[in-house]
Coordinates of C-alpha atoms and ligand atoms in Angstrom, one line a residue:
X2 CA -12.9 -17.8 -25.9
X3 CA -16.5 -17.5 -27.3
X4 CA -18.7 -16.3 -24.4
X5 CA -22.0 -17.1 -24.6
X6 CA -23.3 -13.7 -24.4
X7 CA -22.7 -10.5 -26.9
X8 CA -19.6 -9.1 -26.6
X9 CA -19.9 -5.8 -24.5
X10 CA -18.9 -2.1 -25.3
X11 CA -15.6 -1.4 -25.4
X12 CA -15.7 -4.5 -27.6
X13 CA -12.2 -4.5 -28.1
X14 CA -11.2 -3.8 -24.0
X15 CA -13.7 -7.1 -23.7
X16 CA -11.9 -9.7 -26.5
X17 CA -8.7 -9.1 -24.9
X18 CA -10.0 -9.7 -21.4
X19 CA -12.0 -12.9 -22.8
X20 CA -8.0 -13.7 -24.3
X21 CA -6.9 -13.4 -20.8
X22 CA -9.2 -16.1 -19.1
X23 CA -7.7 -18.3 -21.2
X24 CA -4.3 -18.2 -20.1
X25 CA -3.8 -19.4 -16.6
X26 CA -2.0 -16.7 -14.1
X27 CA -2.1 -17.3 -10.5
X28 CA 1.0 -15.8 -8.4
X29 CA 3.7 -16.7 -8.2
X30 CA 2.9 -18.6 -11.7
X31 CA 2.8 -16.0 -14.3
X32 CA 4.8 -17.0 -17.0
X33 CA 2.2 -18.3 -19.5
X34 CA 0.5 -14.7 -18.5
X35 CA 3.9 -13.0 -19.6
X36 CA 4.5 -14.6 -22.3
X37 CA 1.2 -14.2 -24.0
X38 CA 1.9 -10.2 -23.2
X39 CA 5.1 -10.7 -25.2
X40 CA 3.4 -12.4 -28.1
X41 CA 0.8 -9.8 -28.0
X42 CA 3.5 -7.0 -28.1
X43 CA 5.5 -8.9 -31.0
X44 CA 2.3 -9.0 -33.2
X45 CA 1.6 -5.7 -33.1
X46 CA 5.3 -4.9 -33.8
X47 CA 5.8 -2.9 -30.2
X48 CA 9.2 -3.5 -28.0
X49 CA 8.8 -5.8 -25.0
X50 CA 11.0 -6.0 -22.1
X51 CA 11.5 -8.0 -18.9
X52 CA 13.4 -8.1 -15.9
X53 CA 14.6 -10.7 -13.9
X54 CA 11.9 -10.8 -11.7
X55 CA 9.4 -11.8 -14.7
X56 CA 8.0 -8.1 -15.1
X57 CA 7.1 -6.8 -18.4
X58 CA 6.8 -3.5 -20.1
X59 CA 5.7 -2.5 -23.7
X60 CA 6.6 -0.1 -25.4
X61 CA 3.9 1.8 -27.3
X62 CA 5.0 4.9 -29.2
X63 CA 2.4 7.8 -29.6
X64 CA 0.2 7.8 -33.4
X65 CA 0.1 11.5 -33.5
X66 CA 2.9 13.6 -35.4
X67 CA 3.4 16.3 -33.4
X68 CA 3.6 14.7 -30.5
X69 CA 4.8 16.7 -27.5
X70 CA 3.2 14.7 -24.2
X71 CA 4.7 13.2 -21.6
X72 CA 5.5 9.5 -21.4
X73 CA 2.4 7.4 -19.2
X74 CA 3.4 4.6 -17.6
X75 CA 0.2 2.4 -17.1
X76 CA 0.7 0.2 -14.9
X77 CA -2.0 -3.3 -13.9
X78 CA -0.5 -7.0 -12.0
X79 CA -1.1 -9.9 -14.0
X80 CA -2.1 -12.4 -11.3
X81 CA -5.0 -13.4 -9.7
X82 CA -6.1 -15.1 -6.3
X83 CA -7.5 -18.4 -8.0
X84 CA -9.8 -19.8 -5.7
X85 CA -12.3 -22.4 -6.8
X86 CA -15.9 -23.5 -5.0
X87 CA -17.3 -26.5 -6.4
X88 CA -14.7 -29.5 -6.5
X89 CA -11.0 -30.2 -8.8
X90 CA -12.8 -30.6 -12.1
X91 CA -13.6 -26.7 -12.0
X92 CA -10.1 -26.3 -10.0
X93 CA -8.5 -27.9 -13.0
X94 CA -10.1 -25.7 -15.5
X95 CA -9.5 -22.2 -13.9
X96 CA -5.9 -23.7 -13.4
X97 CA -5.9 -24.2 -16.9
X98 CA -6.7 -20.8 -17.8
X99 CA -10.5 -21.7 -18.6
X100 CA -12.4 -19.6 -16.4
X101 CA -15.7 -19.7 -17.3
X102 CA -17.9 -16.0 -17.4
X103 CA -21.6 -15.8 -16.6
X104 CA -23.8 -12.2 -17.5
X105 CA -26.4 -11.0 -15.5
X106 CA -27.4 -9.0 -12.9
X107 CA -25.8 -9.5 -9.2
X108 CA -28.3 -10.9 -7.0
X109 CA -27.8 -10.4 -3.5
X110 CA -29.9 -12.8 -2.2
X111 CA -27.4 -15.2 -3.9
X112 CA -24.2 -13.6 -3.2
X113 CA -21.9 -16.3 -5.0
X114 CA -24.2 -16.5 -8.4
X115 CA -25.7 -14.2 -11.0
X116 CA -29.0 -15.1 -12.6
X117 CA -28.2 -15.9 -16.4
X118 CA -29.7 -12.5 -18.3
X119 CA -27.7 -11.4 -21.5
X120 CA -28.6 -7.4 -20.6
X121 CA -27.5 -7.7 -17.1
X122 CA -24.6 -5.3 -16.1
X123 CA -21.9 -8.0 -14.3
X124 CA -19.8 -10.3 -15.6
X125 CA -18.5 -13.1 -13.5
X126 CA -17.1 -16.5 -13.2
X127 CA -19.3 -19.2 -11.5
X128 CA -16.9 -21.4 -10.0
X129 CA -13.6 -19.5 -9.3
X130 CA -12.5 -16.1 -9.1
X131 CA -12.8 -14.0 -12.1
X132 CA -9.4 -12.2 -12.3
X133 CA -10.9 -9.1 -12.8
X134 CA -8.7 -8.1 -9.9
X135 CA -6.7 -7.3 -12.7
X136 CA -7.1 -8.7 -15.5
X137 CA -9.7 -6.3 -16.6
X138 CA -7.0 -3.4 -16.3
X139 CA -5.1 -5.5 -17.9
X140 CA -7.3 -5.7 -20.8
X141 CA -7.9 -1.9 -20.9
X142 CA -3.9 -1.6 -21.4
X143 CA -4.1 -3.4 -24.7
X144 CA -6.9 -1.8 -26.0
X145 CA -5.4 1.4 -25.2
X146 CA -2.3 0.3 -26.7
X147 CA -4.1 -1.0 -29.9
X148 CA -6.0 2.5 -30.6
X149 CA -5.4 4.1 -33.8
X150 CA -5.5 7.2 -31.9
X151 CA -2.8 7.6 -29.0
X152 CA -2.2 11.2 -27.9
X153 CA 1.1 10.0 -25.9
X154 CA 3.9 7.5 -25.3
X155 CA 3.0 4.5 -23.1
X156 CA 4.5 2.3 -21.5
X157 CA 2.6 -0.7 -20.1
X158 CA 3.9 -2.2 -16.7
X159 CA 2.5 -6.0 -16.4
X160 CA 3.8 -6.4 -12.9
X161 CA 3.8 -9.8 -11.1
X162 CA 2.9 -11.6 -7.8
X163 CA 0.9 -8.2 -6.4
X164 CA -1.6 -10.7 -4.6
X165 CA 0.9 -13.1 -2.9
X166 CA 3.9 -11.1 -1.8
X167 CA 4.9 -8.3 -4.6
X168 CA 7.6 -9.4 -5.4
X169 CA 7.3 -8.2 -9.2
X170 CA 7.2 -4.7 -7.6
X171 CA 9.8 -5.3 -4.6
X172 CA 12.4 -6.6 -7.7
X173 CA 11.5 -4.1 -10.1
X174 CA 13.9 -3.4 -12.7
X175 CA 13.5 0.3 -14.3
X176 CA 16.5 0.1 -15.9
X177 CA 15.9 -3.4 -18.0
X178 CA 12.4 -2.4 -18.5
X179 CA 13.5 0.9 -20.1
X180 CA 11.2 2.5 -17.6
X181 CA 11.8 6.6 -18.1
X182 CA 8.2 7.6 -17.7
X183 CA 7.2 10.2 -14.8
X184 CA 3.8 9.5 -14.7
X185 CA 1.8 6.4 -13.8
X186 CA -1.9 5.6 -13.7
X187 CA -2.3 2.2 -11.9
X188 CA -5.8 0.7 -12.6
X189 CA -6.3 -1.4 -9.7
X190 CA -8.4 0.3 -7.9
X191 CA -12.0 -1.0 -7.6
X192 CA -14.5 1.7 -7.9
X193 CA -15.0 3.6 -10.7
X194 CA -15.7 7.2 -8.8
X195 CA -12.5 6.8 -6.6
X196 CA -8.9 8.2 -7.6
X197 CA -6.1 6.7 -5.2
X198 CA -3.6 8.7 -4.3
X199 CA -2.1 7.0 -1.3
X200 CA -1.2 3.9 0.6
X201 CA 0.4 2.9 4.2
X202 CA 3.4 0.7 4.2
X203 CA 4.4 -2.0 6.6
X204 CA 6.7 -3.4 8.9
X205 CA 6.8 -6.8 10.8
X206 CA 7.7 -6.6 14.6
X207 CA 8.2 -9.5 16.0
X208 CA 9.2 -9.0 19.9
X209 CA 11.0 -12.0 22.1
X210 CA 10.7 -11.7 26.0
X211 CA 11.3 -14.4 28.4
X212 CA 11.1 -14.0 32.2
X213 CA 11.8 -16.0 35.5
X214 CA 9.8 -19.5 36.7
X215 CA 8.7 -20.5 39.9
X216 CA 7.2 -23.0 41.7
X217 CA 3.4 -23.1 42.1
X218 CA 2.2 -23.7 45.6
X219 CA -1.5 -24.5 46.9
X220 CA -3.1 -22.7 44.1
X221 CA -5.8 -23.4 41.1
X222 CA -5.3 -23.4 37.6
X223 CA -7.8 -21.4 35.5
X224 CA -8.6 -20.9 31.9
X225 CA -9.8 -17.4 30.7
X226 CA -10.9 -16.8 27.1
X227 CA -12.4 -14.1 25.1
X228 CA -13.6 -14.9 21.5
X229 CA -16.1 -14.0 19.3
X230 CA -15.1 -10.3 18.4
X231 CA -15.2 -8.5 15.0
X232 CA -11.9 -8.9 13.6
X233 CA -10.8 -7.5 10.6
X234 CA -8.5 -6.6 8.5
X235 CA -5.8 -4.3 10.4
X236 CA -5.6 -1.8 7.6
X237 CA -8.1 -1.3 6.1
X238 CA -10.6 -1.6 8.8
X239 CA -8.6 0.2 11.6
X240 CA -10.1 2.7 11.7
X241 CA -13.3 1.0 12.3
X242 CA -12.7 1.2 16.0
X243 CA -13.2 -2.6 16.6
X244 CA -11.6 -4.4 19.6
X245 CA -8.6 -6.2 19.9
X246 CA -8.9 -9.8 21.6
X247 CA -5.5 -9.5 23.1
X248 CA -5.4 -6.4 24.5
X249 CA -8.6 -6.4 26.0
X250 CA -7.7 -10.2 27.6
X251 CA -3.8 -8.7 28.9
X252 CA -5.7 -5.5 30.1
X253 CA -8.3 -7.7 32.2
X254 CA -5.2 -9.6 34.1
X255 CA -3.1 -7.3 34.3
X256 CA -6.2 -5.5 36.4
X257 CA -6.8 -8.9 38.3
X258 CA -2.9 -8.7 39.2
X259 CA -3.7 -5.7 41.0
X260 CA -6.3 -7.6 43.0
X261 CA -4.7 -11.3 43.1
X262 CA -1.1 -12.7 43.4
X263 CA -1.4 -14.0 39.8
X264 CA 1.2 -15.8 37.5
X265 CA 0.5 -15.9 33.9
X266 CA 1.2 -20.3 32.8
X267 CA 0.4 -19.3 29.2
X268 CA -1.1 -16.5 26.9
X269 CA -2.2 -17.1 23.4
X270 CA -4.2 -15.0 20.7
X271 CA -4.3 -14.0 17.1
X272 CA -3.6 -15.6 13.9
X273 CA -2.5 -13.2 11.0
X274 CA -0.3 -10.4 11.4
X275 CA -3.0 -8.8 8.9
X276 CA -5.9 -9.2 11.3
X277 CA -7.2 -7.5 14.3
X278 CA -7.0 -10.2 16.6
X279 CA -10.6 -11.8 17.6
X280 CA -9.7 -14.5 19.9
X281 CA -7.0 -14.4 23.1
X282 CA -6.9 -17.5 25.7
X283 CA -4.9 -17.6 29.0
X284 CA -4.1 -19.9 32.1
X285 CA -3.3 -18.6 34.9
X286 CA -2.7 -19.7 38.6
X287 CA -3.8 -18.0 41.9
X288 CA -5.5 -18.7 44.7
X289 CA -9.3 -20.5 44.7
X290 CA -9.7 -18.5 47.8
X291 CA -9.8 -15.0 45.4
X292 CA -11.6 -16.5 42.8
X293 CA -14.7 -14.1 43.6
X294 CA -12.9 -11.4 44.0
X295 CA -11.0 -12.1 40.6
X296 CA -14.6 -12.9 39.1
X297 CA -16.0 -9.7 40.1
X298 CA -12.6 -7.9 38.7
X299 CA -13.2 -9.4 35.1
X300 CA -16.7 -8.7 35.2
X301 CA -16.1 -4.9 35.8
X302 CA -13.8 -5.1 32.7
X303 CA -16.3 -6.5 30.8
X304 CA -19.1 -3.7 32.0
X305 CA -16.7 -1.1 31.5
X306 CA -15.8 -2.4 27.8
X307 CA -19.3 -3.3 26.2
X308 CA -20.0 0.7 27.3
X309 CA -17.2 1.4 25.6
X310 CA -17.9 -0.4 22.7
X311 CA -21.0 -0.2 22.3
X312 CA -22.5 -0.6 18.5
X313 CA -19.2 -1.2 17.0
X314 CA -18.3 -4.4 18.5
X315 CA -19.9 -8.0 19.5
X316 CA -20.8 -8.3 23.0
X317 CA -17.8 -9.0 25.2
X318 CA -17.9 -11.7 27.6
X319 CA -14.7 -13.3 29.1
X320 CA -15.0 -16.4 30.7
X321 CA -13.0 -18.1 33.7
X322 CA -13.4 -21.6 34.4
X323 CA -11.3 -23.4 36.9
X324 CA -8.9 -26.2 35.3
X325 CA -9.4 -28.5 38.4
X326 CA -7.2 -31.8 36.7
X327 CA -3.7 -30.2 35.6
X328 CA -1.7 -28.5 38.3
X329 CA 1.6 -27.5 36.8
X330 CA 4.8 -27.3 38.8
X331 CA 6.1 -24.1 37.8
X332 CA 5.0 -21.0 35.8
X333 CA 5.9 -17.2 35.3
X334 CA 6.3 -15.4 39.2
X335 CA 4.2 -13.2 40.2
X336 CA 7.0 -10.4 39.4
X337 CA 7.9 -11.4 35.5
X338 CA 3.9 -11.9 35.3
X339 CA 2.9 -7.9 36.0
X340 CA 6.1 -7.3 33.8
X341 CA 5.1 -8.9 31.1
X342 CA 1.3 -7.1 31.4
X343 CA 2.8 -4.1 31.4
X344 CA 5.0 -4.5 28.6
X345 CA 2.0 -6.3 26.7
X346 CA -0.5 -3.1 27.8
X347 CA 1.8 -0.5 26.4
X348 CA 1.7 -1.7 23.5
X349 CA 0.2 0.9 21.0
X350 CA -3.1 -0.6 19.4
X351 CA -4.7 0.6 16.2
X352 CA -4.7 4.1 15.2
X353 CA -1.4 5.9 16.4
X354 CA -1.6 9.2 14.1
X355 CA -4.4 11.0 11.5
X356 CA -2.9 12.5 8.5
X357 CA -3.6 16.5 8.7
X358 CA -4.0 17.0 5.4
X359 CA -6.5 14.1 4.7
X360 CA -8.7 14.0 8.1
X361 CA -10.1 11.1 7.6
X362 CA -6.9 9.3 6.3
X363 CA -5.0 7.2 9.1
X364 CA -1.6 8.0 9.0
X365 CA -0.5 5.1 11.4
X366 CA -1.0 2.7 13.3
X367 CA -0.4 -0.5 14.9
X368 CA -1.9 -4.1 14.9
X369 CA -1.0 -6.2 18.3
X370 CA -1.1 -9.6 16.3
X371 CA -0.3 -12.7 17.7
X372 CA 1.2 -13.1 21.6
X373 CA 2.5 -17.0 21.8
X374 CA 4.4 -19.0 24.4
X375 CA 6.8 -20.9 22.9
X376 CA 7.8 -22.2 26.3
X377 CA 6.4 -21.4 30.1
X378 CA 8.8 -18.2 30.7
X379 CA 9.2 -17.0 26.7
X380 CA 6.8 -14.9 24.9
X381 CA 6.5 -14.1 21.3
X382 CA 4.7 -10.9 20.0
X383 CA 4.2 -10.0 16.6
X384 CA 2.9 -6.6 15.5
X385 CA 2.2 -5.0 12.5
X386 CA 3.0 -1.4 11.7
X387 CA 1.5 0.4 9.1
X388 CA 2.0 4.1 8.3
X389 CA 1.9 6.0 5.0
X390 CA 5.3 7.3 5.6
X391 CA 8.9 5.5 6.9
X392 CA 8.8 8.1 9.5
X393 CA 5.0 7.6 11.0
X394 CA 5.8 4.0 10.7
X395 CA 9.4 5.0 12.5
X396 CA 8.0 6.6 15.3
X397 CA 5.8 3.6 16.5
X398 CA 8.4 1.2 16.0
X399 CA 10.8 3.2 18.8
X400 CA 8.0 3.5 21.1
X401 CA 7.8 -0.5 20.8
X402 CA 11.6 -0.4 21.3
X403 CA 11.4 1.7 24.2
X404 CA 8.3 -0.6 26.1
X405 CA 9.6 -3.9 25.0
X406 CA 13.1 -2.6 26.8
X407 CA 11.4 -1.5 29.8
X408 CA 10.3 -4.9 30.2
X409 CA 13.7 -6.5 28.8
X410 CA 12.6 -7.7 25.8
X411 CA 14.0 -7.3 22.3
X412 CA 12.2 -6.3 19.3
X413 CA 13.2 -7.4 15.5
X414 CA 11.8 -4.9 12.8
X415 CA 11.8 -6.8 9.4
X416 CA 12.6 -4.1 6.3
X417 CA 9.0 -4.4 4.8
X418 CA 7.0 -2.0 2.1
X419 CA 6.9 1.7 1.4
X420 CA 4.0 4.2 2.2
X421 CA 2.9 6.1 -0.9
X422 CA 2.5 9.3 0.7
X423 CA -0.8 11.3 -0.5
X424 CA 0.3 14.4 -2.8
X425 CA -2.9 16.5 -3.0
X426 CA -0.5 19.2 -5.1
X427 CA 0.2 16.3 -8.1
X428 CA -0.4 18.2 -11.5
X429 CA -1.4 14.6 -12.4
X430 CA -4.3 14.6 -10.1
X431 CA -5.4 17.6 -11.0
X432 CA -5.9 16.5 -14.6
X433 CA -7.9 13.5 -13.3
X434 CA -10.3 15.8 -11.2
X435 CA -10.8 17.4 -13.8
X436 CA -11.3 15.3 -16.4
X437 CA -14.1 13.1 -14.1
X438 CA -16.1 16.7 -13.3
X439 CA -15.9 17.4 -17.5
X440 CA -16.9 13.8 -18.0
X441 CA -19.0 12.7 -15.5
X442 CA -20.8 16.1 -14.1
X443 CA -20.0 14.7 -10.7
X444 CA -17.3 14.7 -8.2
X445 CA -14.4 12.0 -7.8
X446 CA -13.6 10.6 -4.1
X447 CA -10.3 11.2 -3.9
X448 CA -8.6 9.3 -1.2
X449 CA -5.6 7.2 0.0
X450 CA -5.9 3.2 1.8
X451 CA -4.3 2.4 4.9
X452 CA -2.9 -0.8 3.3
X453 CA -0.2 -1.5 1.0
X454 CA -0.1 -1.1 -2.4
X455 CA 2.3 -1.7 -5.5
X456 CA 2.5 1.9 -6.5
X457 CA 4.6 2.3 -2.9
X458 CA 7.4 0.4 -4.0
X459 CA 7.0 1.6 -7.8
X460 CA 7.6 5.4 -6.6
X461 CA 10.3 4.2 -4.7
X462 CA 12.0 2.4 -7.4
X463 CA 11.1 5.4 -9.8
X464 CA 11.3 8.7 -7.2
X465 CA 9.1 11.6 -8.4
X466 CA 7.0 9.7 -9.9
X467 CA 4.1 11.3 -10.4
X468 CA 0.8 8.7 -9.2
X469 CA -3.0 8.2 -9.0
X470 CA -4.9 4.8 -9.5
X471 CA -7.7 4.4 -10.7
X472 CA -10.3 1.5 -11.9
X473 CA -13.5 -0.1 -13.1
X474 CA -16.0 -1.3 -10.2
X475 CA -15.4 -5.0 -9.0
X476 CA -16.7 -6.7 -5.8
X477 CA -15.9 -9.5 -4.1
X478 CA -12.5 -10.3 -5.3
X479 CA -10.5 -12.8 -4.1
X480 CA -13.4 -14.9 -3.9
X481 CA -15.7 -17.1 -6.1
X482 CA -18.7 -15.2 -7.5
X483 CA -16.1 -12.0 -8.1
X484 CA -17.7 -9.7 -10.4
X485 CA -17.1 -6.7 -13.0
X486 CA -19.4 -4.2 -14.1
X487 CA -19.6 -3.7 -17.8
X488 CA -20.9 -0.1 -17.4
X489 CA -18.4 1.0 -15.3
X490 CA -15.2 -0.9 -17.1
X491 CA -16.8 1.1 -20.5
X492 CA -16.7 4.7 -17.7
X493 CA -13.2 3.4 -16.7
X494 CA -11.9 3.3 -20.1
X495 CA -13.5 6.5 -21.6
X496 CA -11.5 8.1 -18.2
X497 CA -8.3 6.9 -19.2
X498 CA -8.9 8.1 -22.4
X499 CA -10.4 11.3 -21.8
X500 CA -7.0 11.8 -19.2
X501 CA -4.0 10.5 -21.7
X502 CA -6.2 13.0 -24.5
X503 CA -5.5 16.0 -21.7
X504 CA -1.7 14.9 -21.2
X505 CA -1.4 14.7 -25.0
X506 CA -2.5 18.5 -25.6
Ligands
ZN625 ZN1 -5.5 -6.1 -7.6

């Protein structure tokens, strides 16, 4: 592709990236992606294997004579979240690997378009996501492989699916890929003055209780809600000390059992197991003649909370309204409804442990999902359990045994993804540090993500590997109007360089 715009510095990192956009690579469909890799590799007369989950890795030998450095793995996913704004005809192109680029500077007044300016510092696609997320790294891998100059063996990992599942990294075949490399420099990460060095892994908890019926007597139906929180994403912004919609719901009733005879008809709330739940609904049955008493109780809650919360969360208001036309026949007791409160209340919510060494670095924690009733007396709860080791992540999981039991419960705890555990002592960090101060006269953030990534499951399919990810600035991704800076992809590159030129010596 032609763009319509000089091609930036590092001309060559740019042609291949422009190459790229042409050849259409959403997950789960990377083939075309893969093969043009291949065909790449072939042409320039380097060895390309796959495995049989549709990775690739090329081969790329070292140009100096002498050579005595260690093999690099570089490592970059292929796909891209393809999302499209304005209607099929665009949808059909970015499908068809024609993602269109625009130059200028990023507006923010406009967040989803750049103004048109040829000496403007972004790059980005108009109408669908860019697939910089990570196709630029991508491009950077080629270049570096094309160099006349390369101080050490690489070997580049094109991995697939990281956006929708990882499956490319899950299936991970070191063996076909003739992976031997103890190094690896994943650029994925999205700001140029940040070196990763860690990331949380996860398991799904999904928790099945069901308790005893009974008839409903003389009493009133009423609906309780709470919505309108924060939300968020339940690593990454855990630690942002937002509120969760169901606990602060199941902690309100389970105070108004204390106060009223109450039986629980239905509790529902969250959507994603990846998000801090921002809405939780209930019905519940008690007697009209406590309704102040159970208004005043909520109320309290609500006082207490928005003190609590104050500055970090939306106002909290939970509101009761009587359901006067439906009057069911039965519904949890009063007994199985303070058990299942309790159960639901202990719970752990958000962050469970700090990492020591990284104080700022949440070393687990726990996301109270979704709570459904599938039917009046059975409850399912899904969690999400995050920690940057199996142990951290372990620990939580038994306490969830333990609570869930008390209640007689049972909890499932799906395999799910490694933790990369933050090695501040990596010899291959240290050469990074070092190599941004020399370069850049400034300091790197170092720091690890309370999320998953690939590199997890890499280290555990290669153990000792030695890790760090780095990466070119890019905002917004996942979204149209994602964006790339040119500056910092040519800062990104001369880093890499300036790193494998250390390894090399
Ligand atoms: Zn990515």
């Amino acid at each position: 592709m032609i763009p319509t715009f000089p091609v930036p510095e590092p001309t060559l990192v740019w042609s291949r990236f422009f190459e790229l956009l042409q050849v259409p690579r959403p997950s789960k469909a990377e083939g075309a992606a893969i093969d043009f890799l291949n065909r790449w590799a072939d042409g320039l007369g380097f060895e390309a294997r796959r495995d049989a989950a549709g990775n690739l890795v090329v081969h790329v030998p070292e140009t100096v004579a002498d050579g005595k450095g260690p093999t690099v793995i570089l490592q970059c996913h292929v796909d891209i979240v393809s999302v499209t704004a304005e209607g099929d005809a665009h949808g059909a192109d970015a499908a068809r690997g024609m993602i269109p680029t625009v130059r200028g500077d990023f507006n923010p007044a406009n967040e989803k378009r750049l103004d048109p300016n040829a000496s403007g510092d972004w790059i980005n696609a108009p109408f669908t996501t860019l697939g910089a997320d990570n196709g630029i790294g991508v491009a950077m891998m080629m270049a570096l492989a094309e160099s006349n100059h390369r101080p050490v063996p690489l070997q580049l990992l094109f991995t697939i699916d990281e956006e929708a599942g990882m499956t490319g990294a899950f299936g991970l075949d070191p063996q076909a890929l003739g992976l031997t490399g103890k190094l690896l420099i994943n650029i994925d990460t999205e700001d140029d003055d940040e070196i990763t060095i860690g990331a949380a892994g996860g398991r799904d908890i999904e928790i099945s209780w069901e308790g005893t019926l009974e008839r409903v007597g003389n009493q009133t139906c009423y609906s309780v809600g709470l919505k309108g929180l924060k939300g968020g994403h339940s690593g990454v912004e855990i630690n942002q000390g937002r509120a969760n919609a169901i606990r602060l719901l199941s902690r309100a009733l389970r105070r108004l059992s204390d106060a009223v005879d109450l039986r629980l008809l239905k509790l529902s709330g969250g959507s994603r197991r990846n998000a801090i739940p921002d809405v939780c609904t209930a019905v519940i049955v008690f007697d009209s003649a406590e309704s102040a008493v159970a208004q005043l109780t909520i109320e309290a809650c609500c006082d207490q909370w928005n003190q609590l919360y104050a500055g970090r969360e939306n106002p909290i208001i939970i509101e009761m309204t009587r359901i006067s036309d439906s009057q069911p026949e039965s519904c949890l007791s009063v007994a199985s409804t303070q058990t299942f409160l309790q159960m639901l209340n202990g719970i752990p919510v958000g962050i469970c442990e700090m990492t020591p060494e990284i104080p700022t670095l949440v070393e687990s924690s726990c996301n109270l999902a979704i709570v459904e009733f599938a039917t009046p007396e059975s409850a399912k709860i899904i969690c999400s359990v995050r920690g940057t080791t199996g142990f951290a992540a372990d620990d939580i999981c038994d306490t969830l045994r333990s609570i869930v039991g008390l209640a007689h419960g049972t909890v499932e705890i799906a395999d799910g993804y490694p933790g990369w555990k933050p090695r501040l002592e990596s010899p291959l960090l240290k050469i990074a540090i070092e190599q941004y101060e020399l370069l850049f006269d400034s300091n790197p953030k170092v720091h690890a993500i309370h999320a998953g990534l690939e590199c997890g499951l890499l280290i555990e399919k290669l153990p000792g590997l030695d890790t760090i990810s780095i990466g070119p600035n890019i905002k917004g991704n996942h979204a149209v109007g994602e964006r790339v800076q040119i500056s910092s992809v040519q800062k990104s590159f001369l880093y890499v360089v300036a790193i494998l030129e250390q390894l090399g010596r």
